[in-house]
Amino acid sequence: MSLFTYDASRALYDRAGMSIVGGVNSPARAFKSVGGDPLFVTRAEGCHIWDADGNRYIDYIGSWGPMIAGHAHPEVIAAVTGTAQSGTSFGVSTEAEIQIAEKIRSMVPSIELLRMVNSGTEATMSAVRLARGYTGRSKIIKFAGSYHGHGDSFLIKAGSGALTLGVPDSAGITHGIASDTLVAEYNNLESVQKLIQANKNEIAAIIVEPVVGNMGTVPPLSGFLQGLKKLIAKSGIVLIFDEVMTGFRLARGGAQELYDITPDLTTLGKIVGGGLPVGVYGGKADIMKCLAPLGPVYQAGTLSGNPLAVAAGLATLNLIDNAEVYTRLENSGKMLEQGLLQAAKNAGISITINRVGSMLTVFFTSGPVTDLSSASRSDTIKFSRFFRGMLNRGVLLPPSQFEAMFISLMHDEDAIKTSIKAAEEAFMEC
Ligand code: KE4
């Protein structure tokens, strides 16, 4: 196996650190938990990504979810470059914003009205503010290990980069904010029931990743999501599905279609922007109409519904708006999962793979992994050795045990088989 060199990335990392905090614009990119320095990328196409040293990788980060159609898809590139010829931002509304709103509503029918913003964080922050304004209540319930972006209310027992870096409770969050965030255990309805009973008529919303991606992939146990809905019935609590990661990923209508559950509000991001900055929140009209300019809950944004981002998002949604896409993604996911399980077995390494469609995580624990405490039993040292072994063999995984791998429509059989072959050797190095 020819060892890759990373000199150009290292030089860029050293230079980046002179101007950018930690040399990265998001901690998840820092490679902190897998050792070594972060990569710097020069380009990507299809399922491949190239770094500054010219190393080519089969990419399973997929920009943390958006790149379901593959990198630099010609139809997305054409949509963005074509739109840019007519200007990049107006601060005045455009027809394209209506087109993407109608498209989203056709794919996610629980969304009667929506508002576009510029990130998943803006979507979740705004959805919680809206739920608080609609109910007149202050508290929210989130789940330990879930990540809903870096809004103050969410950085309590948070997942993703916060969990990876060991700071699930961020500094800088006031006691007042933190006291309004109650934390339950994912897949544990009793923990939710106890919080509701102890905080009668004080809880505005429950925000949940219907399939968690931010402690690694953790699907809902049978009856969990339905149980949440039953628990809050007639309570006045707003159910928010944070589908920033699962939206358009797990089915054309996201997790709510897959599990046939209708939330009151949904947050979206990632895929809906096709790789450009887009967030969306939407749901029941009577709740959404509390938003300015119709109602008293304020939210705004200079670049919300930006023409280029909308063009990339609409082109991406048009590429995936058919059931055959999700059959293909399921088949690719199954093939990769089975190949990785066999490779680990042959190497005598205990792993658990949680997978839903084209979203999966290899946990270095004998499992099952159903919540934060079981996810946290994973051997992160073994994961880091596996990560390195795969990287040196041209396969780029998300640089954290507590993240999800993403398969795109451009991960063909050859890419999947190459990844499995790399894993057969990388598991031997764990
Ligand atoms: P952004 O603000 O990063 O667009 O979205 C925040 C967010 C909200 N909800 C869910 C379920 C999410 O997964 C995210 C962001 N996901 C992480 C990766 N697990 C973003 C990667 C990063 O922070 O760099």
CSV table of N, CA, C and O and ligand atoms in Angstrom, one decimal, residues 26-29 64 118-122 124 147-150 160-161 209 213-214 242-246 267 269-270 278 402-404, ligand 1:
chain,number,residue,atom,x,y,z
A,26,SER,N,-14.9,25.3,10.9
A,26,SER,CA,-15.9,24.5,11.7
A,26,SER,C,-15.1,23.4,12.4
A,26,SER,O,-14.3,22.7,11.8
A,27,PRO,N,-15.3,23.3,13.7
A,27,PRO,CA,-14.4,22.4,14.5
A,27,PRO,C,-14.5,20.9,14.0
A,27,PRO,O,-13.6,20.2,14.1
A,28,ALA,N,-15.6,20.6,13.4
A,28,ALA,CA,-15.8,19.2,12.9
A,28,ALA,C,-14.8,18.9,11.8
A,28,ALA,O,-14.5,17.7,11.6
A,29,ARG,N,-14.1,19.9,11.2
A,29,ARG,CA,-13.1,19.7,10.2
A,29,ARG,C,-11.7,19.5,10.7
A,29,ARG,O,-10.8,19.3,10.0
A,64,TRP,N,-20.9,16.7,4.9
A,64,TRP,CA,-21.7,16.4,6.1
A,64,TRP,C,-23.2,16.2,5.7
A,64,TRP,O,-24.1,16.4,6.5
A,118,ASN,N,-30.4,30.6,6.3
A,118,ASN,CA,-29.1,30.3,5.6
A,118,ASN,C,-28.4,29.2,6.2
A,118,ASN,O,-27.2,28.9,5.7
A,119,SER,N,-28.9,28.5,7.2
A,119,SER,CA,-28.2,27.3,7.7
A,119,SER,C,-29.2,26.5,8.6
A,119,SER,O,-30.3,27.0,8.9
A,120,GLY,N,-28.7,25.3,8.9
A,120,GLY,CA,-29.6,24.4,9.8
A,120,GLY,C,-29.7,25.1,11.1
A,120,GLY,O,-30.8,25.0,11.7
A,121,THR,N,-28.6,25.7,11.6
A,121,THR,CA,-28.7,26.4,12.9
A,121,THR,C,-29.7,27.4,12.9
A,121,THR,O,-30.6,27.5,13.9
A,122,GLU,N,-29.8,28.3,11.9
A,122,GLU,CA,-30.8,29.3,11.8
A,122,GLU,C,-32.2,28.7,11.8
A,122,GLU,O,-33.1,29.2,12.4
A,124,THR,N,-33.2,25.8,13.1
A,124,THR,CA,-33.6,25.2,14.4
A,124,THR,C,-33.8,26.3,15.5
A,124,THR,O,-34.7,26.3,16.3
A,147,TYR,N,-27.5,16.9,18.1
A,147,TYR,CA,-27.0,18.2,17.7
A,147,TYR,C,-28.0,18.9,16.8
A,147,TYR,O,-28.4,18.3,15.8
A,148,HIS,N,-28.3,20.2,17.1
A,148,HIS,CA,-29.2,20.9,16.3
A,148,HIS,C,-28.6,22.2,15.9
A,148,HIS,O,-29.3,23.2,15.6
A,149,GLY,N,-27.3,22.2,15.7
A,149,GLY,CA,-26.6,23.5,15.4
A,149,GLY,C,-26.1,24.1,16.6
A,149,GLY,O,-26.2,23.6,17.7
A,150,HIS,N,-25.5,25.3,16.4
A,150,HIS,CA,-24.8,25.9,17.6
A,150,HIS,C,-25.6,27.0,18.3
A,150,HIS,O,-25.1,27.9,19.0
A,160,SER,N,-22.3,15.7,17.7
A,160,SER,CA,-21.5,16.1,16.6
A,160,SER,C,-20.1,16.6,17.1
A,160,SER,O,-19.5,16.0,17.9
A,161,GLY,N,-19.7,17.8,16.6
A,161,GLY,CA,-18.4,18.2,16.9
A,161,GLY,C,-18.2,18.5,18.4
A,161,GLY,O,-17.2,18.3,19.0
A,209,GLU,N,-34.0,14.7,16.5
A,209,GLU,CA,-33.5,14.2,15.2
A,209,GLU,C,-34.3,12.8,15.0
A,209,GLU,O,-34.0,11.9,15.8
A,213,GLY,N,-28.1,11.6,13.7
A,213,GLY,CA,-26.9,11.4,13.0
A,213,GLY,C,-25.7,11.9,13.8
A,213,GLY,O,-24.5,11.6,13.5
A,214,ASN,N,-25.9,12.6,14.9
A,214,ASN,CA,-24.9,13.4,15.6
A,214,ASN,C,-24.3,12.7,16.8
A,214,ASN,O,-23.5,13.4,17.5
A,242,ASP,N,-36.2,17.7,13.6
A,242,ASP,CA,-35.0,18.4,13.0
A,242,ASP,C,-34.5,17.4,11.9
A,242,ASP,O,-33.8,16.5,12.2
A,243,GLU,N,-34.9,17.7,10.7
A,243,GLU,CA,-34.5,16.9,9.5
A,243,GLU,C,-33.5,17.6,8.7
A,243,GLU,O,-33.4,17.3,7.5
A,244,VAL,N,-32.6,18.4,9.3
A,244,VAL,CA,-31.5,19.0,8.6
A,244,VAL,C,-30.7,18.0,7.9
A,244,VAL,O,-30.2,18.1,6.8
A,245,MET,N,-30.5,16.9,8.6
A,245,MET,CA,-29.7,15.8,8.0
A,245,MET,C,-30.5,14.7,7.3
A,245,MET,O,-30.1,14.2,6.3
A,246,THR,N,-31.7,14.4,7.9
A,246,THR,CA,-32.5,13.3,7.3
A,246,THR,C,-33.4,13.7,6.2
A,246,THR,O,-33.9,12.9,5.4
A,267,THR,N,-37.5,21.2,10.5
A,267,THR,CA,-36.3,22.0,10.1
A,267,THR,C,-35.5,21.2,9.0
A,267,THR,O,-35.4,20.0,9.1
A,269,GLY,N,-32.1,21.5,6.0
A,269,GLY,CA,-30.8,22.1,5.6
A,269,GLY,C,-30.1,21.2,4.6
A,269,GLY,O,-30.7,20.3,4.0
A,270,LYS,N,-28.8,21.4,4.6
A,270,LYS,CA,-27.9,20.5,3.8
A,270,LYS,C,-28.4,20.2,2.4
A,270,LYS,O,-28.3,21.1,1.5
A,278,VAL,N,-28.3,27.0,2.8
A,278,VAL,CA,-29.7,27.1,2.9
A,278,VAL,C,-30.2,26.3,4.2
A,278,VAL,O,-29.7,25.3,4.5
A,402,PHE,N,-18.5,9.9,16.1
A,402,PHE,CA,-19.8,10.4,16.4
A,402,PHE,C,-20.4,11.2,15.3
A,402,PHE,O,-21.1,12.2,15.5
A,403,GLU,N,-20.2,10.7,14.1
A,403,GLU,CA,-20.8,11.3,12.9
A,403,GLU,C,-21.3,10.2,12.0
A,403,GLU,O,-21.0,9.0,12.2
A,404,ALA,N,-22.0,10.6,10.9
A,404,ALA,CA,-22.6,9.6,10.0
A,404,ALA,C,-21.8,9.7,8.6
A,404,ALA,O,-21.4,10.7,8.2
B,1,KE4,P1,-25.7,23.9,10.1
B,1,KE4,O1,-25.9,25.2,11.0
B,1,KE4,O2,-24.3,23.3,10.3
B,1,KE4,O3,-26.0,24.1,8.7
B,1,KE4,O4,-26.8,22.8,10.6
B,1,KE4,C1,-26.8,22.5,12.0
B,1,KE4,C2,-27.4,21.2,12.2
B,1,KE4,C3,-28.8,21.1,12.6
B,1,KE4,N1,-29.4,19.9,12.8
B,1,KE4,C4,-28.8,18.7,12.5
B,1,KE4,C5,-29.5,17.4,12.7
B,1,KE4,C6,-27.4,18.8,12.0
B,1,KE4,O5,-26.8,17.6,11.8
B,1,KE4,C7,-26.7,20.0,11.9
B,1,KE4,C8,-25.3,20.1,11.4
B,1,KE4,N2,-24.6,18.8,11.2
B,1,KE4,C9,-23.2,18.9,11.4
B,1,KE4,C10,-22.6,17.5,11.1
B,1,KE4,N3,-23.1,16.5,12.0
B,1,KE4,C11,-22.5,20.0,10.7
B,1,KE4,C12,-21.0,19.8,10.5
B,1,KE4,C13,-20.3,20.9,11.1
B,1,KE4,O6,-20.6,21.4,12.2
B,1,KE4,O7,-19.3,21.4,10.5
